[in-house]
Coordinates of N, CA and C in Angstrom, one line a residue:
Chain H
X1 N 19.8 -20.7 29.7 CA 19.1 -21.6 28.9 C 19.5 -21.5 27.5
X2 N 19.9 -22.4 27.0 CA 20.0 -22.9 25.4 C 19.6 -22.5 24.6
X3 N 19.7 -21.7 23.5 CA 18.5 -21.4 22.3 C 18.3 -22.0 21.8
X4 N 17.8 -21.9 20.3 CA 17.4 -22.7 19.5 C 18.5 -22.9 18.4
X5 N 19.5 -23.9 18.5 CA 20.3 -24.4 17.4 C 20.1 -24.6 15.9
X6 N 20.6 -24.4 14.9 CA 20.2 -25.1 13.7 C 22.1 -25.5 13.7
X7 N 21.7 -26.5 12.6 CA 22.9 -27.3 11.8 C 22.8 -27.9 10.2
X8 N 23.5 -27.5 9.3 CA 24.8 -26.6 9.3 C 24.0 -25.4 9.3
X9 N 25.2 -24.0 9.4 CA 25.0 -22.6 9.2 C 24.5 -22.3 7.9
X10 N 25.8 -23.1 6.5 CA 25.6 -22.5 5.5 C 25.6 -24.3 4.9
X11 N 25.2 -24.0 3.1 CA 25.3 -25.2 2.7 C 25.2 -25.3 1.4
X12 N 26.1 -25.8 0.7 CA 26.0 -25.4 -0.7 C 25.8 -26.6 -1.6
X13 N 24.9 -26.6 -2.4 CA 24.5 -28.0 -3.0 C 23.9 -27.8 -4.2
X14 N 24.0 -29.1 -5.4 CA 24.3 -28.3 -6.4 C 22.2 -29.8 -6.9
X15 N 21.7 -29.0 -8.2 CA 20.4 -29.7 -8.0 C 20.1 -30.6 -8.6
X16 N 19.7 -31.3 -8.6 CA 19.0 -32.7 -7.9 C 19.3 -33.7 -6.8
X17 N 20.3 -32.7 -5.9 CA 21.2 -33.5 -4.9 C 19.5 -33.6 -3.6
X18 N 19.9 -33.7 -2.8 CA 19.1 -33.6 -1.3 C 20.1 -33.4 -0.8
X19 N 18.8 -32.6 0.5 CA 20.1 -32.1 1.6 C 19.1 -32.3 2.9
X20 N 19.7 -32.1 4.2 CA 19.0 -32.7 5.3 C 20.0 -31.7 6.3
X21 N 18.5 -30.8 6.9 CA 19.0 -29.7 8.1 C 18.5 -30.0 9.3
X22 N 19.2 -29.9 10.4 CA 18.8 -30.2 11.8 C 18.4 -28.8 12.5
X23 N 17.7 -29.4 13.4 CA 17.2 -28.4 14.7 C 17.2 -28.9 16.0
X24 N 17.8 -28.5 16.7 CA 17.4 -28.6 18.1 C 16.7 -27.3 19.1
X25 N 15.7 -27.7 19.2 CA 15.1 -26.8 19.9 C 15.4 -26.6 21.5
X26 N 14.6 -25.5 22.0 CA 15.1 -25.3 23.7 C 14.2 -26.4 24.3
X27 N 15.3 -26.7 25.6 CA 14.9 -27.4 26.3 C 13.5 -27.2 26.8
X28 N 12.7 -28.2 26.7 CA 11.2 -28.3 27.5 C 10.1 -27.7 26.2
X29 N 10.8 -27.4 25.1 CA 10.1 -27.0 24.3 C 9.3 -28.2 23.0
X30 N 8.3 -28.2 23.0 CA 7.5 -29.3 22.3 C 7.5 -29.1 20.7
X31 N 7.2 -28.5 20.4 CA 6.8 -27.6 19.0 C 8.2 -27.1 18.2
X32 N 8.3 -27.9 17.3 CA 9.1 -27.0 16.2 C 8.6 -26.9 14.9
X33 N 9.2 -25.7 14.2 CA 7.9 -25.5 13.1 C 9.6 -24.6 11.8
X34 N 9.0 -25.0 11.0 CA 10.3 -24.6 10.0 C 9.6 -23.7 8.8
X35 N 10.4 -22.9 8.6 CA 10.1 -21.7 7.4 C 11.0 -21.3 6.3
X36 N 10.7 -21.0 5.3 CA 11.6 -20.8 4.3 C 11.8 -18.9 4.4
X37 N 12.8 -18.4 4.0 CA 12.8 -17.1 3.8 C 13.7 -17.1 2.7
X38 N 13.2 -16.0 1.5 CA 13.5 -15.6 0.4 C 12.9 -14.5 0.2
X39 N 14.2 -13.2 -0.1 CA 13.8 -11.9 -0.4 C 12.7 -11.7 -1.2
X40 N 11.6 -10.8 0.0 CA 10.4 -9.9 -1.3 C 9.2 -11.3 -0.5
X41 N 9.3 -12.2 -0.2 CA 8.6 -13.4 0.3 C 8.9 -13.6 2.2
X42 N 9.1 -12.7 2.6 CA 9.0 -13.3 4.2 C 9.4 -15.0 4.4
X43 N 8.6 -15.1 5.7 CA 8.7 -16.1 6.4 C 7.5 -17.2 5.8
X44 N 8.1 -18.1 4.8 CA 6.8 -19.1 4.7 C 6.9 -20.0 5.4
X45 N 5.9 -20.9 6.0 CA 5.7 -22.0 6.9 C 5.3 -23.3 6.3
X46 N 6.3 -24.1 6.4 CA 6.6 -25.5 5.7 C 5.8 -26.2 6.8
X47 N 6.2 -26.2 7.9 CA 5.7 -27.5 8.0 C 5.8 -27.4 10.1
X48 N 4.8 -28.1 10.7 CA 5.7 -28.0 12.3 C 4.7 -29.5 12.9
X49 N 6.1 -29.8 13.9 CA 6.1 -30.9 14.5 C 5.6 -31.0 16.0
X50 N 5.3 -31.5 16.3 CA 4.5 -31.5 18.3 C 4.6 -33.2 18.5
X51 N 5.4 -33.2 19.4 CA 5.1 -34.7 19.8 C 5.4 -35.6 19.0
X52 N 6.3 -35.7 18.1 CA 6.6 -36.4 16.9 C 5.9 -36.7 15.9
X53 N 4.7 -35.5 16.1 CA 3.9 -35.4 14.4 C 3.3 -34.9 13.9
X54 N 3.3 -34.6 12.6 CA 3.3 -33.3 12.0 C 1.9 -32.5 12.2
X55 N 1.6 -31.7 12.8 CA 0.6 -31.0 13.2 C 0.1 -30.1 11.7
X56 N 1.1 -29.5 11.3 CA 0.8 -28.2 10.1 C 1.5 -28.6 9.1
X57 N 0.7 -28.1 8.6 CA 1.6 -28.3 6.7 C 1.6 -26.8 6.2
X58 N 2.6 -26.4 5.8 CA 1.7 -25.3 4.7 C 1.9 -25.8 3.5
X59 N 2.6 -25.0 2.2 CA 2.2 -24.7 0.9 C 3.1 -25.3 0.1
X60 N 4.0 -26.5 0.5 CA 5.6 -26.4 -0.2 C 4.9 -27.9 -0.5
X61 N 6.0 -28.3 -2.0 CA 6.0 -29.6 -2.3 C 6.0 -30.6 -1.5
X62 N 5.7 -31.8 -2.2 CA 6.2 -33.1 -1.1 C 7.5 -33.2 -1.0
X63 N 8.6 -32.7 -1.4 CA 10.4 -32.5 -1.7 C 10.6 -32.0 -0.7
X64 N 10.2 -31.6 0.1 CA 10.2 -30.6 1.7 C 9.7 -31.9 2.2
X65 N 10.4 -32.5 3.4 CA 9.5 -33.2 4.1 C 10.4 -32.8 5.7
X66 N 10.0 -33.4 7.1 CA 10.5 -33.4 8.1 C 10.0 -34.3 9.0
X67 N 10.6 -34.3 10.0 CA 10.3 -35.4 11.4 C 10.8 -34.7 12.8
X68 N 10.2 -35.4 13.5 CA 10.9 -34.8 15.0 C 10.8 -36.1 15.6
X69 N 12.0 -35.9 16.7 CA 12.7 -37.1 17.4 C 11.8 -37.6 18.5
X70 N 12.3 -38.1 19.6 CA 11.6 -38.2 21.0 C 11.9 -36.9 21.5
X71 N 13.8 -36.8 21.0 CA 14.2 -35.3 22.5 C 13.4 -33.9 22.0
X72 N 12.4 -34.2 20.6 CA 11.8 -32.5 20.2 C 13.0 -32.6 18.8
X73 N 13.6 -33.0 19.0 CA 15.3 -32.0 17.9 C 14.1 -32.7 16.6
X74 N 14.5 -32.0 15.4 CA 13.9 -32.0 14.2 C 14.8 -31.9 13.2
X75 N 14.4 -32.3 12.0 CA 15.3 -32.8 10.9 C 13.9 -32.3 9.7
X76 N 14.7 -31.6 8.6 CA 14.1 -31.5 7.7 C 15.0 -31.7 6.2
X77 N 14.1 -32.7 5.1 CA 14.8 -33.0 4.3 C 14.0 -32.0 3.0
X78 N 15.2 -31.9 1.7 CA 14.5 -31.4 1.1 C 15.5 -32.7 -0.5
X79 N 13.9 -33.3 -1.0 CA 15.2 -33.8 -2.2 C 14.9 -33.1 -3.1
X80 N 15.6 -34.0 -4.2 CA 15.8 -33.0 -5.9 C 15.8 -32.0 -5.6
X81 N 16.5 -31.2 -4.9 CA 16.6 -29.9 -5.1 C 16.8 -28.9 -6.7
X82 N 16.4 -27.6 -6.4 CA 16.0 -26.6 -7.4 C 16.6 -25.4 -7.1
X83 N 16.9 -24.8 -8.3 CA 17.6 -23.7 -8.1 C 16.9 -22.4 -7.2
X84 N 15.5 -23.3 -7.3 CA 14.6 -22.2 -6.2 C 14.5 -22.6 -4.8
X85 N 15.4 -23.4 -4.4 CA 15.4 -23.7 -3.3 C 16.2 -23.1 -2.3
X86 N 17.0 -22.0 -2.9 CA 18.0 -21.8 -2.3 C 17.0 -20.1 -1.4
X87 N 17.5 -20.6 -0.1 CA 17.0 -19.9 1.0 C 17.3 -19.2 2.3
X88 N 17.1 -19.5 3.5 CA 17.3 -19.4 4.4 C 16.2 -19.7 5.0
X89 N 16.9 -21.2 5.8 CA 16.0 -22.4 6.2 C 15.5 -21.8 8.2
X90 N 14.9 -21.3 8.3 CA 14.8 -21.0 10.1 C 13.8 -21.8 10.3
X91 N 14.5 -22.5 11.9 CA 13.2 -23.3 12.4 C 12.9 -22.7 13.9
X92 N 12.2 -23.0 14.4 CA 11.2 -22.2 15.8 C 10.9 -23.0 16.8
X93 N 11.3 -22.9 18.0 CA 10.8 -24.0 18.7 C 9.7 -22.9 19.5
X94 N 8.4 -23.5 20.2 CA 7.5 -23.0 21.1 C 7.1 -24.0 21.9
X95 N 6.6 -23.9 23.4 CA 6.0 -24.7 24.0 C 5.1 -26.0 23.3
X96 N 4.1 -24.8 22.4 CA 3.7 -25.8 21.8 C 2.2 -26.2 22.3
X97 N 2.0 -25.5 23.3 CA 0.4 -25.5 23.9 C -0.6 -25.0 23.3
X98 N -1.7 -24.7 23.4 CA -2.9 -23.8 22.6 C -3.0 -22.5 23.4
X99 N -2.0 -22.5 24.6 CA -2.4 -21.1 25.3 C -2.2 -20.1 24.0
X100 N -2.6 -18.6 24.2 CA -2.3 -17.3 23.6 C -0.5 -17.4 23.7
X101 N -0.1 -17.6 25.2 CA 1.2 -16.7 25.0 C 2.1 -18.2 24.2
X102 N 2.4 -17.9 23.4 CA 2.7 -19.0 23.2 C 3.8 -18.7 21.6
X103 N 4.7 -17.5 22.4 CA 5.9 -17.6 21.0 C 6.8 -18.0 21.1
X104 N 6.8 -18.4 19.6 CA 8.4 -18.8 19.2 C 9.7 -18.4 18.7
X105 N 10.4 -18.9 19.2 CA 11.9 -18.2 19.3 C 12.5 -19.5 18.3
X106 N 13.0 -18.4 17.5 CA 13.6 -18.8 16.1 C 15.5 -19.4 16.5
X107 N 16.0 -20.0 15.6 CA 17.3 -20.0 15.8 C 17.9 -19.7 14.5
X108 N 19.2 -19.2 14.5 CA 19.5 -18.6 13.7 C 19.7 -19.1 12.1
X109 N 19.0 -20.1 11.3 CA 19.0 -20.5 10.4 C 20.0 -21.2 9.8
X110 N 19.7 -21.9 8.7 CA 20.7 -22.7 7.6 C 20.8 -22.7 6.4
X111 N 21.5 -21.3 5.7 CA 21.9 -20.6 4.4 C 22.0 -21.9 3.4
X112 N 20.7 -22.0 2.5 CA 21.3 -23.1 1.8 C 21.7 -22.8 0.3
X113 N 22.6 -22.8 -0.2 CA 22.6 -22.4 -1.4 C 22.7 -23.4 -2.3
X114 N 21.7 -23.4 -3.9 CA 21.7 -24.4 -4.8 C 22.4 -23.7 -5.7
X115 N 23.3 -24.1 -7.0 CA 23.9 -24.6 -7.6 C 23.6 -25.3 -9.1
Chain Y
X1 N -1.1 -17.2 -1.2 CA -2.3 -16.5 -0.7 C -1.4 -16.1 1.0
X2 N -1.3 -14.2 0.5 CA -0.4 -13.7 1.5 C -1.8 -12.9 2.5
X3 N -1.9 -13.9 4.2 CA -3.0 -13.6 4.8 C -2.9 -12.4 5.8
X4 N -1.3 -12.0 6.0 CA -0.6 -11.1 6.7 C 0.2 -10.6 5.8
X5 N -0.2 -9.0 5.6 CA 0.6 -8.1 4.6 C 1.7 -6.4 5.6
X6 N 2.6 -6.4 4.8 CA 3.2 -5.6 5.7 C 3.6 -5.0 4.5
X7 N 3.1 -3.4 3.8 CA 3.1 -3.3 2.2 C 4.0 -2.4 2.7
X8 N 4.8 -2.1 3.4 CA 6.1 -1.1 3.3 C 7.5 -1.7 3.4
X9 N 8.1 -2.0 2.5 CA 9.5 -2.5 2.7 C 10.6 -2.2 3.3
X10 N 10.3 -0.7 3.1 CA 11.2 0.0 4.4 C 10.7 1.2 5.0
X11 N 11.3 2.0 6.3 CA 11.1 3.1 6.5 C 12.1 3.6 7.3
X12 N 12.8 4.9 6.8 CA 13.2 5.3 7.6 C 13.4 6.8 9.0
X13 N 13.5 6.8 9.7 CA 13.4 7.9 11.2 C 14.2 8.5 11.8
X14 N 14.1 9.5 12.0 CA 15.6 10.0 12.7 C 15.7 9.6 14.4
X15 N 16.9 9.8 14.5 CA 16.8 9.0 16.3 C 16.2 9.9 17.0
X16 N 15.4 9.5 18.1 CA 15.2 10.2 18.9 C 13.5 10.4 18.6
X17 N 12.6 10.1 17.0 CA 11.6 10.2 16.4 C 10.9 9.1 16.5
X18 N 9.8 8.9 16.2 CA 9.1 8.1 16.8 C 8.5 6.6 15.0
X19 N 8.6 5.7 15.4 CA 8.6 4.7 14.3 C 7.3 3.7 14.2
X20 N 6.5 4.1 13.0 CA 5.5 3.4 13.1 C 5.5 2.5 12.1
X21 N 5.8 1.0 12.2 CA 5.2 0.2 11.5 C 4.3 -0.7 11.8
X22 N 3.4 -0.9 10.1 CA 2.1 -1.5 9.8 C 2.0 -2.7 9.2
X23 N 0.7 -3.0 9.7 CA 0.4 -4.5 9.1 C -1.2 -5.0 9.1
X24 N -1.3 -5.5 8.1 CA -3.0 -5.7 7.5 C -3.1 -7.4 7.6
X25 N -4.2 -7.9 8.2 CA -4.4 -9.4 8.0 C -5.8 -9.5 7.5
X26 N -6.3 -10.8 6.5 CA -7.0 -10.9 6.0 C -8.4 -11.8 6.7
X27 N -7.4 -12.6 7.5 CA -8.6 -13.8 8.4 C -9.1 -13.4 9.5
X28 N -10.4 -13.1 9.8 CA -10.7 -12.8 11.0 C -10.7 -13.9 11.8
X29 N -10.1 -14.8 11.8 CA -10.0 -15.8 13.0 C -8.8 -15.6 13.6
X30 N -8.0 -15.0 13.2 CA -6.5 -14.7 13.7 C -6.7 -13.8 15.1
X31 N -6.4 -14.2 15.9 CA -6.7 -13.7 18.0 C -5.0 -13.9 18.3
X32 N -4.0 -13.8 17.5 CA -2.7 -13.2 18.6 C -2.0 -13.0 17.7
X33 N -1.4 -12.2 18.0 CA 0.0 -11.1 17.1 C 1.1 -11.2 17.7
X34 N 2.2 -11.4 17.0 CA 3.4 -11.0 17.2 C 4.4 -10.4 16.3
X35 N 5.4 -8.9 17.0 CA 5.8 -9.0 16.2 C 7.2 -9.1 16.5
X36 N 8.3 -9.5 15.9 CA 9.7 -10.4 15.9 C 10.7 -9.2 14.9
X37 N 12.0 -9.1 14.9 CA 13.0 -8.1 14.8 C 13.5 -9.3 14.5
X38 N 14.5 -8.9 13.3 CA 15.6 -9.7 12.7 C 16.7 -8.7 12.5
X39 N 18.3 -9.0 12.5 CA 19.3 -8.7 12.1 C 19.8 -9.6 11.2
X40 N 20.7 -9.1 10.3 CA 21.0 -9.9 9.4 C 22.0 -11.3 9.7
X41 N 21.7 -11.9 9.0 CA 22.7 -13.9 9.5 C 21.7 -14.0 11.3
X42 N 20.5 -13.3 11.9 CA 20.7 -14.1 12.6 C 18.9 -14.5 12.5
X43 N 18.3 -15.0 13.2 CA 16.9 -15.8 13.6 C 16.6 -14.7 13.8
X44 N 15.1 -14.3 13.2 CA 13.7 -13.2 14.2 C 14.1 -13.4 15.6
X45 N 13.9 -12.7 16.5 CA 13.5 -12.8 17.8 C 12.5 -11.6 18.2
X46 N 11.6 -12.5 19.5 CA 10.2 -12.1 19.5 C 10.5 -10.8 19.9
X47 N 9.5 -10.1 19.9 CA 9.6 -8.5 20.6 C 8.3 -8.4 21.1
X48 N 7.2 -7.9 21.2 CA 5.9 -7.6 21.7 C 5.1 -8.4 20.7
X49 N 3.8 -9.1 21.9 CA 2.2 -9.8 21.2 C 1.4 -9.1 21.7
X50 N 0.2 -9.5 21.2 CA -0.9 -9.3 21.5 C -2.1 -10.1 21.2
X51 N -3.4 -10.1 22.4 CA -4.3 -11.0 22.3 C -5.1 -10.4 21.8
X52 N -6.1 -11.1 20.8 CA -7.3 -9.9 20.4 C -8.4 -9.8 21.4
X53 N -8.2 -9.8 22.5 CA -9.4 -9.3 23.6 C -8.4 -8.1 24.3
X54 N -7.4 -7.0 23.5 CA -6.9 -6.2 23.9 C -6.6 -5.1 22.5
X55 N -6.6 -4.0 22.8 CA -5.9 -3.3 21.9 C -5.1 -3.0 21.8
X56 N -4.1 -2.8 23.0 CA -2.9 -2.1 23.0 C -2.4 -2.8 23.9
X57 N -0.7 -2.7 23.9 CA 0.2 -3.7 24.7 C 1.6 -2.9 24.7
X58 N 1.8 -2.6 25.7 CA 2.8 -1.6 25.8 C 4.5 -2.6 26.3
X59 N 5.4 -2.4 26.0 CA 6.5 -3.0 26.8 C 7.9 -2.4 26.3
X60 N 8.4 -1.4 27.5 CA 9.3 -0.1 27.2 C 9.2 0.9 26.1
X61 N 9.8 0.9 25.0 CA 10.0 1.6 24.1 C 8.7 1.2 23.1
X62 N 8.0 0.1 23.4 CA 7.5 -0.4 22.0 C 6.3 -1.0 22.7
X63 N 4.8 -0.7 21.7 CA 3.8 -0.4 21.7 C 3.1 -0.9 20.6
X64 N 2.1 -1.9 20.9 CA 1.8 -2.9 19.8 C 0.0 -2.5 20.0
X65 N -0.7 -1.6 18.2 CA -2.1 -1.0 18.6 C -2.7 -1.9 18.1
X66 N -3.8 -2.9 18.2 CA -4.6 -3.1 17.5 C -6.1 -3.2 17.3
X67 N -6.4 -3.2 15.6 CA -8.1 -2.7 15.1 C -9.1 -3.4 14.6
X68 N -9.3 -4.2 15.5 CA -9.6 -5.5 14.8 C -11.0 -5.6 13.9
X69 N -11.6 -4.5 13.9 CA -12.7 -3.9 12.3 C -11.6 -3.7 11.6
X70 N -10.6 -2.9 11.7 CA -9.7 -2.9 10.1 C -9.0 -4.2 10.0
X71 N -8.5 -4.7 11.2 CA -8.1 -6.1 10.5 C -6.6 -5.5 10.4
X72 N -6.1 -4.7 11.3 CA -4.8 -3.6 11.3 C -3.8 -4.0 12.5
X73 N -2.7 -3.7 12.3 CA -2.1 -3.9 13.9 C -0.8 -3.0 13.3
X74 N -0.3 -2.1 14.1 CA 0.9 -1.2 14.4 C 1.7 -1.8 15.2
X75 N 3.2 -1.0 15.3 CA 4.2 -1.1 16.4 C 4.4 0.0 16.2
X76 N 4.8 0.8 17.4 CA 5.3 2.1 17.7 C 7.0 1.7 18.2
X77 N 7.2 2.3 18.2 CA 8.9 2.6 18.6 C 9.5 4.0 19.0
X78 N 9.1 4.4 20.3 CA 9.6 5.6 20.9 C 10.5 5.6 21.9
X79 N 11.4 6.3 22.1 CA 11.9 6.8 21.0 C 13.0 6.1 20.1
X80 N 13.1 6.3 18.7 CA 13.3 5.1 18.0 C 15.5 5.4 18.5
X81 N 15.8 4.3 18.2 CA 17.4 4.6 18.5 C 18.1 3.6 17.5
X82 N 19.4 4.1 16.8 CA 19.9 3.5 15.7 C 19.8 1.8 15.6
X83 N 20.2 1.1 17.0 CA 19.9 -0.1 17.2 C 19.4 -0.9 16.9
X84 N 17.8 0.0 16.6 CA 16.4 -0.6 16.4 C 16.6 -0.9 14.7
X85 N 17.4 -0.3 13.9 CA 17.3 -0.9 12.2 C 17.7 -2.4 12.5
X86 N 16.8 -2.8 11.9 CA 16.6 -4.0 11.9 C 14.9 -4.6 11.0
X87 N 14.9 -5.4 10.8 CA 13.7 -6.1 9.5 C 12.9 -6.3 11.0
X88 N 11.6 -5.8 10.5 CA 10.4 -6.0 12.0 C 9.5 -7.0 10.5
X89 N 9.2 -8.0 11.1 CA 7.8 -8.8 10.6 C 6.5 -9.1 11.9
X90 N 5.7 -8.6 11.2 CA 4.8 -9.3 11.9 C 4.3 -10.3 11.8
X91 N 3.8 -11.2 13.1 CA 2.7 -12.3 12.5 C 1.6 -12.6 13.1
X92 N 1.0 -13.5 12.6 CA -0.5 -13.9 13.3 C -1.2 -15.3 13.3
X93 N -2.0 -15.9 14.3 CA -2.2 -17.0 14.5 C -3.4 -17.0 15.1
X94 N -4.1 -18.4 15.1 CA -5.7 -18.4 15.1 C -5.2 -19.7 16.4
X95 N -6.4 -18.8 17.6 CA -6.1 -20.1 18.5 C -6.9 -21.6 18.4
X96 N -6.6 -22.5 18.8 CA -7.4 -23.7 18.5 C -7.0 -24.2 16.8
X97 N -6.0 -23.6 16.5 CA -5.6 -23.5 15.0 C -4.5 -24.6 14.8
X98 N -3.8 -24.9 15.7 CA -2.8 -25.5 16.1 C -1.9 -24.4 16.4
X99 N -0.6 -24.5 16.3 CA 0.5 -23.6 16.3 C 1.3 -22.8 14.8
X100 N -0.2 -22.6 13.8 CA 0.7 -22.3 12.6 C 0.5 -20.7 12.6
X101 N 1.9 -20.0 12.4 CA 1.9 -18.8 12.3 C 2.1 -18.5 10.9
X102 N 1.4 -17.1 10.5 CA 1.3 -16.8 9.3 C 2.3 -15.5 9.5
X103 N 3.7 -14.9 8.7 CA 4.3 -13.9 8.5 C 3.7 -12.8 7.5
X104 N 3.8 -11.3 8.1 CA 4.2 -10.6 6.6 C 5.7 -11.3 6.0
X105 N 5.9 -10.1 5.4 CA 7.0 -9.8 4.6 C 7.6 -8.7 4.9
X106 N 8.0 -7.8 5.8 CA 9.0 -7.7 7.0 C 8.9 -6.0 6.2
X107 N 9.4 -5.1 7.2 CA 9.5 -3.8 7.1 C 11.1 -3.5 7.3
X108 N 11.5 -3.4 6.5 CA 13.1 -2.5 6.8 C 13.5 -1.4 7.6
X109 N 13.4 -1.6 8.9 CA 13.5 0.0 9.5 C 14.9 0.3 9.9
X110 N 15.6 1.7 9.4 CA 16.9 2.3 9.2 C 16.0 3.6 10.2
X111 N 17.3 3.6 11.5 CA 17.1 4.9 12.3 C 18.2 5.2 12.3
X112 N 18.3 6.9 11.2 CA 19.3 7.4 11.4 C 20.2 8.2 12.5
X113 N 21.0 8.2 12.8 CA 21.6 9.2 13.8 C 21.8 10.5 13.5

């Protein structure tokens, strides 16, 4: 079975540009949910998608925004970018139910560097 | 507003010794824990949960306690083996909440040989 893809790996962009990261999640999987990671700050939670809409928000600007497709795969945009934007973009796919067992498996992220 | 804290950045064990890392949440609505293992360039991946209608959750090497009056949750790692360095975060999620998980901020664990 498939993991969880992201696209690109890395990404260098300089600011006020926008930039736009993909995910594809595992098959049969409903739920994708995207986080920022920056040293000293963990895993913050932007934002997650179920069914093509947006279920959660967390704490980030409206410059963070995202969508999910019909197939689940997810797209997250970020414009004007900021020299604080620069991260490590991981997104999560899970079933996506309200059961307990219900984790998510990350894929391996999209190094974005601003400029 | 950090609702899952993990106030040790690193720790390190010699192999063969046994590895406890900690973690404090603030919400008592929070009913399932996970905690996930990262290496570096790649994604967390899950390692042991737990439900809060349990305290303890055992799976091989690794042993997840929790106190839910302190509002506390461990991982054990016995016996620990060089392998295991790697960034452990935990996290936590309120059912009926939707699917939003809240992270610490990750523990550094280095097991020496």
């Amino acid at each position: 079975k498939a993991g969880v893809t992201q696209t690109p790996r890395y990404l260098i962009k300089t600011r006020g540009q926008q930039v736009t990261l993909s995910c594809s999640p595992i098959s049969g999987h409903r739920s994708v949910s995207w986080y920022q990671q920056t040293p000293g700050q963990g895993l913050q939670f932007l934002f997650e998608y179920f069914s093509e809409t947006q279920r959660n928000k967390g704490n980030f600007p409206g410059r963070f925004s995202g969508r999910q497709f019909s197939n689940s795969r997810s797209e997250m945009n970020v414009s004007t970018l900021e020299l604080g934007d620069s991260a490590l973009y991981l997104c999560a796919s899970s079933l996506g139910g309200t059961s307990l067992n219900n984790e998510q498996f990350f894929g391996p992220g999209t190094r974005l560097t601003v400029l | 507003d950090q609702q899952v804290k993990q106030n040790s950045p690193s720790l390190s064990v010699q192999e063969g010794r046994i590895s406890i890392l900690n973690c404090d949440y603030t919400n008592s609505m929070f009913d399932y824990f996970l905690w996930y293992k990262k290496y570096p360039a790649e994604g967390p991946t899950f390692l042991i949960s737990i439900s809060s209608i349990k305290d303890k959750n055992e799976d091989g090497r690794f042993t997840v306690f929790l106190n839910k009056s302190a509002k506390h949750l461990s991982l054990h790692i016995v016996p620990s083996q060089p392998g295991d360095s790697a960034v452990y975060f935990c996290a936590a999620s309120a059912w009926g909440a939707g699917n939003q998980f809240y992270f610490g901020t990750g523990t550094s664990l280095t097991v020496i040989p």
